[in-house]
Coordinates of C-alpha atoms in Angstrom, one line a residue:
X207 CA 0.1 0.1 0.2
X208 CA 1.3 3.5 -0.9
X209 CA -0.3 6.3 1.5
X210 CA -0.4 9.6 0.2
X211 CA 0.5 12.1 2.8
X212 CA -0.2 15.8 3.0
X213 CA 0.5 18.5 5.4
X214 CA -1.8 19.6 8.2
X215 CA -2.5 23.1 8.3
X216 CA -5.3 24.5 10.4
X217 CA -7.2 21.3 10.6
X218 CA -6.9 20.5 6.8
X219 CA -4.9 18.1 4.9
X220 CA -3.3 20.3 2.0
X221 CA -0.4 20.1 -0.6
X222 CA 0.4 18.0 -3.5
X223 CA 2.3 14.9 -2.5
X224 CA 5.4 14.7 -4.9
X225 CA 8.2 13.2 -2.8
X226 CA 8.5 9.3 -3.0
X227 CA 9.7 7.1 0.0
X228 CA 10.7 3.5 -1.0
X229 CA 11.1 0.5 1.5
X230 CA 14.7 0.4 2.5
X231 CA 14.4 -3.5 2.8
X232 CA 12.6 -3.5 -0.9
X233 CA 13.8 -1.4 -3.5
X234 CA 11.2 -0.5 -5.7
X235 CA 8.5 -0.9 -3.2
X236 CA 6.7 2.7 -2.8
X237 CA 5.7 3.4 0.7
X238 CA 4.4 6.9 0.7
X239 CA 4.2 10.2 -1.7
X240 CA 4.5 13.1 0.6
X241 CA 4.0 16.8 0.1
X242 CA 7.1 19.2 0.3
X243 CA 6.4 22.6 1.9
X244 CA 7.9 25.8 0.8
X245 CA 8.6 28.9 2.9
X246 CA 5.2 30.2 2.2
X247 CA 3.4 27.4 3.2
X248 CA 5.6 27.0 6.2
X249 CA 4.5 30.6 7.2
X250 CA 0.8 29.6 6.9
X251 CA 1.5 26.7 9.4
X252 CA 2.7 29.3 11.6
X253 CA -0.2 31.7 11.3
X254 CA -2.5 28.8 11.9
X255 CA -0.8 27.8 15.0
X256 CA -0.9 31.3 16.3
X257 CA -4.4 32.0 15.7
X258 CA -5.1 28.7 17.4
X259 CA -2.9 28.9 20.5
X260 CA -4.7 31.7 22.8
X261 CA -7.9 29.4 22.7
X262 CA -6.1 26.4 23.3
X263 CA -4.3 28.0 26.3
X264 CA -7.5 29.1 27.8
X265 CA -8.6 25.5 27.9
X266 CA -7.9 24.0 31.3
X267 CA -5.3 21.7 31.4
X268 CA -7.0 18.6 32.5
X269 CA -9.2 19.2 29.3
X270 CA -6.1 19.5 27.2
X271 CA -4.3 16.1 28.7
X272 CA -7.6 14.6 28.1
X273 CA -7.2 14.8 24.5
X274 CA -3.8 13.4 24.6
X275 CA -5.2 10.2 26.6
X276 CA -7.8 9.7 23.8
X277 CA -5.0 10.0 21.3
X278 CA -3.1 7.5 23.0
X279 CA -6.2 5.2 22.9
X280 CA -6.8 5.4 19.0
X281 CA -3.0 4.9 18.6
X282 CA -3.0 1.9 20.3
X283 CA -6.2 0.5 18.5
X284 CA -4.3 0.8 15.3
X285 CA -0.9 -0.1 16.7
X286 CA -0.2 -3.1 14.2
X287 CA -0.6 -1.1 11.3
X288 CA 1.1 1.9 12.3
X289 CA 4.2 -0.4 13.3
X290 CA 4.2 -2.3 9.8
X291 CA 4.0 1.4 8.1
X292 CA 6.9 2.2 10.5
X293 CA 9.1 -0.6 9.5
X294 CA 8.4 -0.3 5.9
X295 CA 9.4 3.4 6.0
X296 CA 12.3 3.3 8.3
X297 CA 13.7 0.0 8.1
X298 CA 13.6 -1.1 11.8
X299 CA 12.4 -4.5 12.9
X300 CA 8.7 -5.1 13.4
X301 CA 9.5 -6.2 16.9
X302 CA 11.4 -2.7 17.3
X303 CA 8.8 -0.8 15.6
X304 CA 6.0 -2.2 17.8
X305 CA 8.2 -1.1 20.8
X306 CA 8.5 2.2 19.3
X307 CA 4.5 2.8 18.7
X308 CA 3.8 1.7 22.2
X309 CA 6.5 4.0 23.5
X310 CA 4.8 7.0 21.7
X311 CA 1.2 5.5 23.1
X312 CA 2.7 5.7 26.6
X313 CA 4.1 9.3 26.0
X314 CA 0.8 10.5 25.2
X315 CA -0.7 8.8 28.3
X316 CA 2.0 10.2 30.4
X317 CA 1.5 13.8 29.4
X318 CA -2.1 13.3 29.3
X319 CA -1.8 12.8 33.2
X320 CA 0.5 16.0 33.5
X321 CA -2.6 18.0 32.7
X322 CA -3.9 17.1 36.1
X323 CA -0.4 18.3 37.6
X324 CA 0.4 21.4 36.0
X325 CA 1.3 23.6 39.0
X326 CA 3.6 26.5 40.2
X327 CA 4.6 27.2 43.7
X328 CA 3.2 29.4 46.6
X329 CA 5.8 31.1 48.5
X330 CA 6.2 33.3 51.6
X331 CA 6.3 36.8 51.1
X332 CA 8.4 39.6 53.1
X333 CA 5.4 42.0 52.7
X334 CA 2.5 41.7 55.3
X335 CA -1.1 40.8 53.8
X336 CA 0.6 39.3 50.6
X337 CA 0.2 36.0 49.0
X338 CA 2.8 35.0 46.3
X339 CA 2.5 32.5 43.9
X340 CA 4.1 31.1 40.7
X341 CA 2.6 29.8 37.6
X342 CA 3.7 28.2 34.3
X343 CA 2.6 29.9 31.2
X344 CA 3.0 28.8 27.5
X345 CA 5.6 29.8 25.3
X346 CA 2.9 30.3 22.3
X347 CA 4.0 28.9 18.7
X348 CA 6.6 26.1 19.3
X349 CA 8.4 24.6 16.2
X350 CA 9.6 20.9 16.4
X351 CA 12.0 19.2 14.2
X352 CA 12.3 15.8 14.3
X353 CA 14.5 12.9 12.9
X354 CA 13.9 9.6 11.1
X355 CA 15.3 7.4 13.1
X356 CA 12.8 7.3 15.9
X357 CA 9.7 8.5 13.6
X358 CA 6.7 8.3 15.9
X359 CA 8.4 8.4 19.5
X360 CA 10.3 11.5 19.0
X361 CA 7.7 13.6 17.7
X362 CA 5.5 12.4 20.3
X363 CA 7.9 13.4 23.1
X364 CA 8.3 16.6 21.9
X365 CA 5.0 17.5 21.1
X366 CA 3.1 16.0 23.8
X367 CA 4.5 18.0 26.6
X368 CA 4.2 21.4 24.4
X369 CA 0.8 20.6 23.7
X370 CA -0.6 19.7 27.2
X371 CA 1.5 23.1 28.3
X372 CA -1.0 25.3 26.1
X373 CA 1.2 25.7 23.3
X374 CA 0.3 25.4 19.4
X375 CA 2.9 23.3 17.4
X376 CA 4.3 23.2 14.0
X377 CA 6.2 20.1 13.6
X378 CA 8.6 19.5 10.6
X379 CA 9.4 15.7 10.8
X380 CA 11.9 14.0 8.7
X381 CA 11.6 13.5 4.9
X382 CA 12.2 9.8 4.9
X383 CA 9.3 8.9 7.2
X384 CA 6.3 10.7 6.7
X385 CA 3.8 8.0 7.6
X386 CA 4.7 7.7 11.1
X387 CA 3.7 11.2 11.9
X388 CA 0.8 11.2 9.7
X389 CA -0.6 8.2 12.0
X390 CA 0.2 10.4 15.3
X391 CA -1.2 13.7 14.0
X392 CA -4.3 11.8 12.9
X393 CA -4.8 10.3 16.2
X394 CA -4.6 13.7 17.8
X395 CA -7.0 15.3 15.2
X396 CA -9.7 12.6 15.7
X397 CA -9.3 12.8 19.4
X398 CA -10.5 16.2 19.4
X399 CA -7.5 18.6 19.1
X400 CA -8.8 22.0 17.9
X401 CA -7.7 23.0 14.2
X402 CA -4.3 24.9 14.1
X403 CA -2.9 23.4 17.5
X404 CA -1.1 20.8 15.7
X405 CA 0.2 21.8 12.2
X406 CA 2.5 19.3 10.4
X407 CA 4.5 20.4 7.4
X408 CA 6.8 17.8 5.3
X409 CA 9.7 18.4 3.3
X410 CA 13.4 19.6 2.8
X411 CA 14.8 20.8 6.4
X412 CA 16.5 23.4 4.5
X413 CA 13.3 24.9 3.1
X414 CA 10.6 24.1 5.6
X415 CA 12.6 23.6 8.6
X416 CA 14.7 26.9 7.7
X417 CA 11.7 28.9 7.7
X418 CA 10.2 27.9 10.9
X419 CA 13.6 28.4 12.6
X420 CA 13.7 32.0 11.3
X421 CA 10.0 33.1 11.9
X422 CA 9.8 35.8 14.7
X423 CA 6.4 34.3 15.7
X424 CA 7.8 31.0 16.7
X425 CA 8.9 31.5 20.2
X426 CA 10.8 28.1 20.8
X427 CA 12.7 25.6 18.6
X428 CA 13.3 21.9 19.6
X429 CA 15.4 20.0 17.3
X430 CA 16.8 16.4 17.2
X431 CA 19.3 15.8 14.6
X432 CA 23.0 16.3 13.3
X433 CA 25.5 18.6 15.0
X434 CA 26.0 20.4 11.8
X435 CA 22.4 21.3 11.8
X436 CA 21.9 22.0 15.4
X437 CA 24.6 24.4 15.3
X438 CA 23.0 26.3 12.3
X439 CA 19.5 26.1 14.2
X440 CA 21.2 27.5 17.5
X441 CA 22.6 30.3 15.8
X442 CA 19.5 31.3 13.9
X443 CA 17.2 30.9 16.8
X444 CA 19.4 32.8 19.6
X445 CA 20.1 35.6 17.3
X446 CA 16.5 36.5 17.6
X447 CA 16.4 35.7 21.2
X448 CA 14.1 32.9 21.3
X449 CA 14.2 29.5 23.2
X450 CA 16.0 26.6 21.4
X451 CA 16.5 23.1 22.6
X452 CA 19.0 20.7 20.6
X453 CA 19.5 17.3 21.3
X454 CA 22.3 16.0 18.8
X455 CA 25.1 13.6 18.4
X456 CA 26.7 10.9 20.5
X457 CA 29.8 8.6 20.5
X458 CA 28.6 6.4 23.4
X459 CA 31.1 4.4 25.4
X460 CA 30.7 1.2 27.0
X461 CA 33.3 0.3 29.6
X462 CA 34.1 -3.3 30.2
X463 CA 36.3 -4.3 33.5
X464 CA 38.2 -7.3 33.9
X465 CA 35.5 -8.9 36.6
X466 CA 32.8 -8.6 33.8
X467 CA 31.3 -12.1 32.1
X468 CA 32.7 -11.7 28.8
X469 CA 29.6 -13.1 26.9
X470 CA 27.0 -11.0 29.1
X471 CA 29.2 -8.0 28.1
X472 CA 29.0 -8.7 24.6
X473 CA 25.2 -9.3 24.6
X474 CA 25.0 -5.9 26.4
X475 CA 27.2 -4.5 23.6
X476 CA 25.6 -5.9 20.9
X477 CA 21.9 -5.0 22.1
X478 CA 23.3 -1.1 22.3
X479 CA 25.4 -1.1 19.2
X480 CA 23.2 -3.5 16.9
X481 CA 20.0 -2.9 17.6
X482 CA 17.9 -0.3 15.8
X483 CA 20.6 -1.0 13.1
X484 CA 22.8 1.2 15.4
X485 CA 20.9 4.2 14.1
X486 CA 20.2 5.7 17.6
X487 CA 21.8 8.7 19.3
X488 CA 22.4 6.6 22.5
X489 CA 23.7 3.5 20.5
X490 CA 27.1 1.8 21.6
X491 CA 29.5 2.8 19.4
X492 CA 33.0 2.4 21.6
X493 CA 33.8 -0.5 23.8
X494 CA 36.6 0.3 26.1
X495 CA 38.3 -3.0 27.7
X496 CA 40.8 -3.6 30.5
X497 CA 43.6 -5.9 29.8
X498 CA 42.4 -9.0 31.2
X499 CA 38.9 -9.2 29.3
X500 CA 40.0 -7.6 26.0
X501 CA 40.5 -10.9 23.8
X502 CA 37.6 -13.0 25.4
X503 CA 35.2 -9.9 24.9
X504 CA 36.2 -9.6 21.3
X505 CA 35.4 -13.3 20.7
X506 CA 32.2 -13.1 22.3
X507 CA 31.4 -9.8 20.4
X508 CA 32.3 -11.7 17.1
X509 CA 29.7 -14.2 18.1
X510 CA 27.1 -11.8 18.6
X511 CA 27.7 -9.6 15.4
X512 CA 27.1 -13.1 13.3
X513 CA 23.6 -13.2 14.6
X514 CA 22.7 -9.7 13.9
X515 CA 22.5 -10.2 10.2
X516 CA 20.8 -7.5 8.2
X517 CA 17.5 -8.7 6.9
X518 CA 14.0 -7.4 6.2
X519 CA 12.5 -6.0 8.9
X520 CA 8.9 -7.6 8.3
X521 CA 10.4 -10.9 8.1
X522 CA 10.3 -13.4 11.4
X523 CA 13.5 -13.7 13.0
X524 CA 15.3 -10.8 11.6
X525 CA 17.3 -9.2 14.5
X526 CA 18.6 -6.1 12.4
X527 CA 16.9 -4.1 9.9
X528 CA 18.7 -2.3 6.8
X529 CA 20.2 1.1 6.8
X530 CA 17.5 3.7 6.4
X531 CA 19.3 5.5 3.4
X532 CA 21.9 4.9 0.7
X533 CA 23.7 8.2 2.3
X534 CA 23.7 6.4 5.6
X535 CA 25.0 3.5 4.3
X536 CA 27.9 5.4 2.7
X537 CA 28.7 6.9 5.9
X538 CA 28.9 3.5 7.5
X539 CA 31.3 1.9 4.9
X540 CA 33.4 4.9 4.6
X541 CA 34.1 4.9 8.3
X542 CA 35.0 1.3 7.9
X543 CA 37.7 2.2 5.2
X544 CA 38.7 5.0 7.4
X545 CA 39.5 2.9 10.5
X546 CA 41.5 0.1 8.2
X547 CA 43.3 3.2 6.9
X548 CA 44.2 4.5 10.3
X549 CA 45.4 1.0 11.4
X550 CA 42.4 -0.5 12.9
X551 CA 41.5 -4.0 11.9
X552 CA 37.9 -4.8 10.9
X553 CA 37.2 -8.3 12.1
X554 CA 33.5 -8.2 11.0
X555 CA 31.3 -6.2 8.8
X556 CA 33.5 -5.5 6.0
X557 CA 31.7 -7.2 3.4
X558 CA 29.1 -5.1 1.5
X559 CA 25.9 -7.1 0.9
X560 CA 23.4 -6.0 -1.6
X561 CA 21.0 -3.2 -1.0
X562 CA 20.8 -1.0 2.0
X563 CA 22.5 -3.7 4.5
X564 CA 25.3 -3.1 6.6
X565 CA 26.4 -6.1 8.5
X566 CA 27.4 -5.6 12.2
X567 CA 30.9 -4.5 12.5
X568 CA 33.6 -5.1 15.0
X569 CA 36.8 -3.0 14.6
X570 CA 39.7 -3.6 17.1
X571 CA 43.2 -2.1 17.4
X572 CA 41.5 1.1 17.6
X573 CA 43.4 4.2 19.3
X574 CA 41.6 6.9 21.2
X575 CA 42.5 9.5 18.4
X576 CA 40.9 7.5 15.6
X577 CA 38.1 8.9 13.7
X578 CA 36.1 6.0 14.1
X579 CA 36.6 6.6 18.0
X580 CA 35.9 10.1 18.1
X581 CA 33.0 10.9 15.5
X582 CA 29.3 9.6 15.2
X583 CA 29.0 7.1 12.4
X584 CA 24.9 6.3 13.6
X585 CA 25.3 2.4 12.3
X586 CA 25.9 -1.0 13.5
X587 CA 29.8 -0.5 14.0
X588 CA 31.3 -1.0 17.4
X589 CA 35.1 0.1 18.0
X590 CA 36.8 -1.9 20.5
X591 CA 39.6 0.0 22.4
X592 CA 42.0 -0.7 25.4
X593 CA 42.5 0.9 28.6
X594 CA 44.7 -0.2 31.7
X595 CA 42.2 0.1 34.5
X596 CA 38.8 2.2 35.3
X597 CA 40.6 5.4 35.4
X598 CA 42.1 5.1 32.3
X599 CA 38.8 4.1 30.5
X600 CA 36.8 7.0 31.9
X601 CA 39.5 9.4 30.4
X602 CA 39.1 7.4 27.1
X603 CA 35.6 7.6 27.4
X604 CA 35.7 11.4 28.2
X605 CA 38.0 12.2 25.3
X606 CA 35.3 13.2 22.7
X607 CA 33.4 16.1 22.1
X608 CA 30.2 14.4 22.9
X609 CA 28.3 13.4 26.2
X610 CA 25.1 11.9 25.7
X611 CA 24.9 8.3 27.1
X612 CA 27.8 5.9 28.6
X613 CA 27.7 2.5 30.1
X614 CA 30.0 0.2 32.2
X615 CA 29.6 -3.7 32.7
X616 CA 31.0 -4.8 36.1
X617 CA 30.3 -6.8 39.2
X618 CA 32.1 -3.9 41.2
X619 CA 29.6 -1.5 43.1
X620 CA 32.5 0.7 43.9
X621 CA 33.5 0.8 40.4
X622 CA 30.3 1.5 39.0
X623 CA 29.4 4.5 41.1
X624 CA 33.0 5.7 40.5
X625 CA 32.0 5.6 36.8
X626 CA 28.8 7.1 37.1
X627 CA 30.5 10.0 39.2
X628 CA 33.4 10.8 36.7
X629 CA 32.1 10.2 33.1
X630 CA 30.9 13.0 31.3
X631 CA 27.3 11.9 29.9
X632 CA 23.8 12.9 30.6
X633 CA 22.8 9.0 30.9
X634 CA 24.7 6.6 32.5
X635 CA 23.9 2.8 32.5
X636 CA 25.2 0.0 34.7
X637 CA 25.3 -3.5 33.2
X638 CA 22.3 -2.5 30.8
X639 CA 22.7 -1.2 27.2
X640 CA 23.6 2.4 26.4
X641 CA 20.1 2.5 24.5
X642 CA 16.7 2.7 25.6
X643 CA 15.1 4.8 28.0
X644 CA 12.4 5.3 30.4
X645 CA 9.9 8.1 29.2
X646 CA 9.3 9.3 32.9
X647 CA 13.1 10.1 33.3
X648 CA 14.9 13.2 32.2
X649 CA 16.7 12.7 29.2
X650 CA 19.7 14.9 27.5
X651 CA 23.4 15.3 27.0
X652 CA 26.2 17.5 27.8
X653 CA 29.1 18.9 25.7
X654 CA 28.2 18.8 22.0
X655 CA 25.5 16.3 22.3
X656 CA 23.1 18.9 23.8
X657 CA 22.5 22.4 24.6
X658 CA 22.3 21.1 28.2
X659 CA 19.7 23.5 29.2
X660 CA 16.1 22.0 29.6
X661 CA 15.7 18.3 29.5
X662 CA 13.4 16.3 27.6
X663 CA 10.8 13.6 28.7
X664 CA 9.4 13.2 32.2
X665 CA 7.6 15.7 33.9
X666 CA 10.6 18.1 33.5
X667 CA 10.0 18.2 29.6
X668 CA 7.3 21.1 30.0
X669 CA 9.8 23.4 31.4
X670 CA 10.9 24.1 27.9
X671 CA 7.7 24.9 26.5
X672 CA 6.5 27.3 29.6
X673 CA 8.0 30.3 31.5
X674 CA 7.2 31.2 35.0
X675 CA 5.2 34.1 36.1
X676 CA 5.3 35.3 39.7
X677 CA 2.3 37.0 41.0
X678 CA 2.1 39.0 44.4
X679 CA -1.5 39.2 45.9
X680 CA -2.3 41.8 48.2
X681 CA -5.2 40.6 50.6
X682 CA -5.5 43.3 52.6

């Protein structure tokens, strides 16, 4: 089935679908044809949001939340179809797609409940007969720009806190994955979200995305994507003194100490590095081993890599789907060549199967200054490095410009705590894969991975989409 995907502006589907998206696992199979917004159409979406926002903000927060809860129920009822469409357009396995759709459902439910918990503070005043309280006010019109690797979960975790806080949203999803956001926006529309409160524009980020970023009517921009684009957005939004939230790249380390079980450590590394085809900002891309476990770990990781053979995500038994695009595949393969040129040994993943398929890769003899150890690849590629001890491993882990996620495999509780205290990362995992998050927990990075201001997910997510008003009420 080929779905025609149009923009959502002011509650209406508009635009002529022209951009073709094919199934990355089945070349020639068209999944969707989507519209592409120009600057003027992006401006119309902002105008629709600006017109709808005051009435939406005046709607009681519990009523706003109830619409998110109803949308969650609608999305859950059609979860199988949504997951199938997600797999067909992005490539991940059906099991991974089902998990992502369920995550989007749970996000909507969580923030639906936040409508009942929206609050400020009551504070003492130094003045007599004066009552002081704070309240959270919506920013107004918010633009969210989302990537292709989690095409329904990331849009959900950005727009849900924005909507329940009383903002109107213009969402610009990635060009590669238009259908997933179509399902999300349809669920919200059918749940009773007023026209114009959520608008969706598809198309080229350099056109539609740039128009949203530069529009003075947009009070806040939340972006997840590459460092290069994030830096451009930061400069543009900051120049007009609007609010900006960026979640960007990662070069996430997993430290494996001598006391760990090699097979268990390899399973954790493979789940974090090869699951989702390595196309996650929190994916494990470096493993740093201490001397006593290095060789046994590499042997165990090679056995795991052999299990993660790329295949069609719709086929039963597939553990790893194809790469999402030819451009990403070229990046994966170029980094393997670079690694070999710099002295690394590609022990697995060097073969180049047909189609958009990258085999799970293991690269050893990697030094901390090698490009494959310092630059984001965003594919199923794990570089294995050595360190003398825990302190040396932490030093290697921190010697990159990113700081999103980090993990350690050990049975030593003191080592685990020391690692958590000293590693430079916004998310720390002990004996768990670096990928995978709880929706009620704050998420974000440090250094080049994030603006490191407002966190996403959990109750704190609404802070980016609101500002604090302090009220002094004289009662004499």
